[in-house]
Tab-separated table of N, CA and C in Angstrom:
chain	number	residue	atom	x	y	z
A	1	MET	N	-18.563	-31.794	13.720
A	1	MET	CA	-17.607	-31.071	12.984
A	1	MET	C	-18.364	-30.637	11.625
A	2	GLN	N	-18.100	-29.341	11.302
A	2	GLN	CA	-18.674	-28.796	10.094
A	2	GLN	C	-17.708	-28.955	8.889
A	3	ILE	N	-18.256	-29.352	7.734
A	3	ILE	CA	-17.456	-29.558	6.553
A	3	ILE	C	-17.320	-28.233	5.861
A	4	PRO	N	-16.226	-27.785	5.514
A	4	PRO	CA	-16.063	-26.391	4.799
A	4	PRO	C	-16.729	-26.488	3.421
A	5	THR	N	-17.178	-25.303	3.001
A	5	THR	CA	-17.830	-25.078	1.766
A	5	THR	C	-16.815	-25.306	0.702
A	6	VAL	N	-17.248	-26.064	-0.316
A	6	VAL	CA	-16.353	-26.303	-1.508
A	6	VAL	C	-16.533	-25.193	-2.468
A	7	ILE	N	-15.585	-24.517	-2.887
A	7	ILE	CA	-15.596	-23.421	-3.861
A	7	ILE	C	-15.636	-23.831	-5.230
A	8	THR	N	-16.588	-23.579	-6.115
A	8	THR	CA	-16.668	-24.047	-7.371
A	8	THR	C	-16.919	-22.664	-8.283
A	9	SER	N	-16.884	-22.899	-9.607
A	9	SER	CA	-17.151	-21.753	-10.501
A	9	SER	C	-18.426	-21.142	-10.301
A	10	ALA	N	-19.410	-21.848	-9.661
A	10	ALA	CA	-20.761	-21.269	-9.418
A	10	ALA	C	-20.802	-20.486	-8.120
A	11	ASN	N	-19.868	-20.637	-7.211
A	11	ASN	CA	-20.119	-19.946	-6.038
A	11	ASN	C	-18.849	-19.207	-5.580
A	12	VAL	N	-17.883	-18.833	-6.514
A	12	VAL	CA	-16.725	-18.067	-6.178
A	12	VAL	C	-17.198	-16.727	-5.571
A	13	PRO	N	-16.620	-16.399	-4.457
A	13	PRO	CA	-16.899	-15.060	-3.792
A	13	PRO	C	-16.483	-13.994	-4.839
A	14	THR	N	-17.248	-12.988	-4.771
A	14	THR	CA	-16.967	-11.758	-5.694
A	14	THR	C	-16.856	-10.451	-4.872
A	15	GLY	N	-16.166	-9.659	-5.374
A	15	GLY	CA	-16.006	-8.281	-4.736
A	15	GLY	C	-15.126	-7.398	-5.498
A	16	THR	N	-14.789	-6.339	-4.965
A	16	THR	CA	-13.857	-5.324	-5.689
A	16	THR	C	-12.558	-5.171	-4.942
A	17	ALA	N	-11.527	-4.839	-5.819
A	17	ALA	CA	-10.157	-4.695	-5.306
A	17	ALA	C	-10.265	-3.415	-4.484
A	18	PRO	N	-9.305	-3.099	-3.642
A	18	PRO	CA	-9.279	-1.840	-2.796
A	18	PRO	C	-9.116	-0.601	-3.794
A	19	THR	N	-9.607	0.440	-3.235
A	19	THR	CA	-9.319	1.698	-3.911
A	19	THR	C	-8.423	2.676	-3.151
A	20	ILE	N	-7.463	3.280	-3.842
A	20	ILE	CA	-6.498	4.249	-3.268
A	20	ILE	C	-6.991	5.738	-3.671
A	21	GLY	N	-7.409	6.464	-2.742
A	21	GLY	CA	-7.863	7.817	-3.100
A	21	GLY	C	-6.631	8.786	-3.151
A	22	SER	N	-5.597	8.505	-2.235
A	22	SER	CA	-4.412	9.457	-2.398
A	22	SER	C	-3.277	8.752	-1.762
A	23	PHE	N	-2.069	9.113	-2.249
A	23	PHE	CA	-0.772	8.635	-1.727
A	23	PHE	C	0.139	9.684	-1.822
A	24	THR	N	0.598	10.254	-0.681
A	24	THR	CA	1.350	11.498	-0.811
A	24	THR	C	2.578	11.469	0.238
A	25	ALA	N	3.615	12.315	-0.011
A	25	ALA	CA	4.745	12.458	0.820
A	25	ALA	C	4.529	13.785	1.543
A	26	SER	N	4.971	13.891	2.792
A	26	SER	CA	4.953	15.130	3.526
A	26	SER	C	5.647	16.233	2.900
A	27	THR	N	6.759	15.873	2.175
A	27	THR	CA	7.499	16.921	1.479
A	27	THR	C	8.068	16.192	0.158
A	28	PRO	N	8.038	16.711	-1.087
A	28	PRO	CA	8.318	16.114	-2.131
A	28	PRO	C	9.935	16.297	-2.532
A	29	HIS	N	10.618	17.143	-1.739
A	29	HIS	CA	12.060	17.399	-1.900
A	29	HIS	C	12.668	17.426	-0.550
A	30	VAL	N	13.759	16.622	-0.335
A	30	VAL	CA	14.441	16.486	0.935
A	30	VAL	C	15.973	16.357	0.885
A	31	ALA	N	16.707	16.609	1.744
A	31	ALA	CA	18.141	16.302	1.868
A	31	ALA	C	18.252	14.792	2.117
A	32	ALA	N	19.290	14.147	1.608
A	32	ALA	CA	19.542	12.642	1.833
A	32	ALA	C	19.431	12.335	3.287
A	33	GLY	N	18.648	11.267	3.599
A	33	GLY	CA	18.542	10.768	4.984
A	33	GLY	C	17.432	11.430	5.818
A	34	THR	N	16.853	12.468	5.298
A	34	THR	CA	15.718	13.217	6.029
A	34	THR	C	14.476	12.430	6.089
A	35	ALA	N	13.754	12.417	7.199
A	35	ALA	CA	12.601	11.730	7.473
A	35	ALA	C	11.476	12.248	6.585
A	36	VAL	N	10.792	11.388	5.909
A	36	VAL	CA	9.547	11.846	5.138
A	36	VAL	C	8.467	10.900	5.553
A	37	THR	N	7.280	11.492	5.817
A	37	THR	CA	6.029	10.677	6.176
A	37	THR	C	5.282	10.516	4.878
A	38	LEU	N	5.020	9.123	4.536
A	38	LEU	CA	4.069	8.780	3.404
A	38	LEU	C	2.751	8.516	3.949
A	39	THR	N	1.799	9.148	3.455
A	39	THR	CA	0.329	9.055	3.941
A	39	THR	C	-0.512	8.643	2.828
A	40	TRP	N	-1.479	7.772	3.125
A	40	TRP	CA	-2.463	7.399	2.137
A	40	TRP	C	-3.902	7.267	2.593
A	41	GLN	N	-4.936	7.427	1.786
A	41	GLN	CA	-6.356	7.241	1.963
A	41	GLN	C	-6.741	6.048	1.008
A	42	ALA	N	-7.175	4.977	1.636
A	42	ALA	CA	-7.554	3.854	0.909
A	42	ALA	C	-8.820	3.136	1.495
A	43	THR	N	-9.529	2.486	0.778
A	43	THR	CA	-10.667	1.738	1.347
A	43	THR	C	-10.623	0.343	0.764
A	44	GLY	N	-11.198	-0.600	1.608
A	44	GLY	CA	-11.306	-1.941	1.191
A	44	GLY	C	-10.145	-2.882	1.316
A	45	ALA	N	-9.017	-2.352	1.817
A	45	ALA	CA	-7.762	-3.183	1.863
A	45	ALA	C	-7.618	-3.957	3.109
A	46	SER	N	-7.115	-5.238	2.937
A	46	SER	CA	-6.810	-6.089	4.120
A	46	SER	C	-5.416	-5.845	4.664
A	47	TYR	N	-4.567	-5.329	3.810
A	47	TYR	CA	-3.255	-5.068	4.226
A	47	TYR	C	-2.492	-4.048	3.236
A	48	TYR	N	-1.493	-3.446	3.573
A	48	TYR	CA	-0.740	-2.524	2.805
A	48	TYR	C	0.788	-2.936	2.688
A	49	LEU	N	1.354	-2.594	1.620
A	49	LEU	CA	2.782	-2.876	1.419
A	49	LEU	C	3.316	-1.649	0.786
A	50	VAL	N	4.412	-1.063	1.408
A	50	VAL	CA	5.121	0.101	0.835
A	50	VAL	C	6.410	-0.383	0.429
A	51	THR	N	6.856	-0.316	-0.867
A	51	THR	CA	8.209	-0.549	-1.236
A	51	THR	C	8.883	0.621	-1.971
A	52	PRO	N	10.155	0.787	-1.968
A	52	PRO	CA	11.150	0.031	-1.129
A	52	PRO	C	11.214	0.448	0.285
A	53	GLN	N	11.889	-0.095	1.098
A	53	GLN	CA	12.259	0.256	2.493
A	53	GLN	C	11.232	-0.159	3.526
A	54	ALA	N	10.002	0.211	3.368
A	54	ALA	CA	9.012	0.025	4.566
A	54	ALA	C	8.589	-1.342	4.770
A	55	GLY	N	8.057	-2.001	3.713
A	55	GLY	CA	7.474	-3.372	3.857
A	55	GLY	C	5.997	-3.306	4.157
A	56	PRO	N	5.564	-4.386	4.809
A	56	PRO	CA	4.069	-4.327	5.323
A	56	PRO	C	3.846	-3.279	6.298
A	57	VAL	N	2.726	-2.575	6.272
A	57	VAL	CA	2.476	-1.423	7.078
A	57	VAL	C	1.066	-1.542	7.568
A	58	ARG	N	0.792	-1.327	8.900
A	58	ARG	CA	-0.505	-1.155	9.536
A	58	ARG	C	-0.778	0.288	9.593
A	59	GLY	N	-2.082	0.598	9.421
A	59	GLY	CA	-2.493	2.029	9.452
A	59	GLY	C	-2.262	2.708	8.054
A	60	ASN	N	-2.164	4.018	8.134
A	60	ASN	CA	-2.175	4.763	6.812
A	60	ASN	C	-1.039	5.669	6.688
A	61	THR	N	0.082	5.538	7.496
A	61	THR	CA	1.210	6.344	7.349
A	61	THR	C	2.493	5.443	7.603
A	62	VAL	N	3.571	5.856	7.072
A	62	VAL	CA	4.898	5.244	7.356
A	62	VAL	C	6.039	6.322	7.188
A	63	VAL	N	7.071	6.243	7.963
A	63	VAL	CA	8.235	7.198	7.703
A	63	VAL	C	9.269	6.404	7.106
A	64	VAL	N	9.925	7.111	6.035
A	64	VAL	CA	10.957	6.671	5.244
A	64	VAL	C	12.095	7.694	5.340
A	65	ASN	N	13.298	7.227	5.051
A	65	ASN	CA	14.511	8.154	4.949
A	65	ASN	C	15.220	7.880	3.727
A	66	PRO	N	14.712	8.517	2.529
A	66	PRO	CA	15.449	8.201	1.346
A	66	PRO	C	16.809	8.903	1.315
A	67	ALA	N	17.839	8.018	0.766
A	67	ALA	CA	19.151	8.473	0.610
A	67	ALA	C	19.397	9.040	-0.791
A	68	ALA	N	18.493	8.751	-1.746
A	68	ALA	CA	18.545	9.207	-3.110
A	68	ALA	C	16.977	9.398	-3.519
A	69	THR	N	16.855	10.070	-4.723
A	69	THR	CA	15.615	10.137	-5.285
A	69	THR	C	14.944	8.774	-5.365
A	70	THR	N	13.764	8.633	-4.736
A	70	THR	CA	13.105	7.239	-4.704
A	70	THR	C	11.683	7.394	-5.039
A	71	THR	N	11.104	6.545	-5.831
A	71	THR	CA	9.620	6.333	-6.117
A	71	THR	C	9.119	5.188	-5.122
A	72	TYR	N	8.204	5.607	-4.313
A	72	TYR	CA	7.594	4.569	-3.441
A	72	TYR	C	6.290	4.073	-3.984
A	73	THR	N	6.068	2.838	-3.874
A	73	THR	CA	4.806	2.083	-4.332
A	73	THR	C	4.102	1.634	-3.223
A	74	LEU	N	2.734	2.050	-3.111
A	74	LEU	CA	1.815	1.543	-2.114
A	74	LEU	C	1.079	0.423	-2.829
A	75	SER	N	0.961	-0.680	-2.316
A	75	SER	CA	0.146	-1.759	-2.825
A	75	SER	C	-0.966	-2.030	-1.712
A	76	ALA	N	-2.187	-1.820	-2.014
A	76	ALA	CA	-3.378	-2.142	-1.204
A	76	ALA	C	-3.952	-3.462	-1.653
A	77	THR	N	-4.154	-4.481	-0.768
A	77	THR	CA	-4.590	-5.695	-1.268
A	77	THR	C	-5.745	-6.243	-0.420
A	78	ASN	N	-6.540	-6.921	-1.017
A	78	ASN	CA	-7.640	-7.608	-0.353
A	78	ASN	C	-7.811	-8.987	-1.024
A	79	ALA	N	-8.828	-9.788	-0.724
A	79	ALA	CA	-9.104	-11.173	-1.321
A	79	ALA	C	-9.467	-11.037	-2.792
A	80	PHE	N	-9.808	-9.811	-3.257
A	80	PHE	CA	-10.291	-9.623	-4.715
A	80	PHE	C	-9.305	-8.991	-5.571
A	81	GLY	N	-8.205	-8.572	-5.111
A	81	GLY	CA	-7.242	-7.869	-5.922
A	81	GLY	C	-6.224	-6.906	-5.250
A	82	ARG	N	-5.359	-6.264	-6.028
A	82	ARG	CA	-4.441	-5.402	-5.508
A	82	ARG	C	-4.447	-4.099	-6.364
A	83	THR	N	-4.335	-3.015	-5.666
A	83	THR	CA	-4.297	-1.726	-6.411
A	83	THR	C	-3.025	-1.004	-5.991
A	84	LYS	N	-2.376	-0.308	-6.839
A	84	LYS	CA	-1.132	0.325	-6.580
A	84	LYS	C	-1.163	1.784	-6.916
A	85	ALA	N	-0.389	2.556	-6.186
A	85	ALA	CA	-0.127	3.936	-6.463
A	85	ALA	C	1.300	4.348	-6.109
A	86	THR	N	1.872	5.296	-6.679
A	86	THR	CA	3.268	5.705	-6.525
A	86	THR	C	3.391	7.208	-6.177
A	87	VAL	N	4.440	7.508	-5.410
A	87	VAL	CA	4.719	8.944	-5.018
A	87	VAL	C	6.340	8.938	-5.068
A	88	THR	N	6.874	10.035	-5.679
A	88	THR	CA	8.345	10.171	-5.817
A	88	THR	C	8.829	11.189	-4.761
A	89	VAL	N	9.843	10.999	-4.047
A	89	VAL	CA	10.498	11.902	-3.190
A	89	VAL	C	11.891	12.235	-3.900
A	90	GLN	N	12.116	13.412	-4.152
A	90	GLN	CA	13.410	13.930	-4.830
A	90	GLN	C	14.439	14.285	-3.809
A	91	VAL	N	15.670	13.762	-4.007
A	91	VAL	CA	16.837	14.078	-3.165
A	91	VAL	C	17.941	14.605	-4.151
A	92	PRO	N	18.269	15.901	-3.889
A	92	PRO	CA	19.185	16.489	-4.872
A	92	PRO	C	20.621	15.853	-4.774
């Protein structure tokens, strides 16, 4: 049996938080309830979270159906941090 490595201040793993290059909506203005695809380009993330509505997401797109003007937040996370970006979809 192998003993796990003890993490101390001298050997804490280091790295960089993910980067988000873009976070966009397929259309910025829609009628209430219309499907909108949110798309992003990011590197270095272990997982993504889109709020509100979508939750955890695999891949780099998700479809949402805003009932009112909504600002969506993409959180890209890894062991070294979290990076966020937002996009707003206007509903008249």
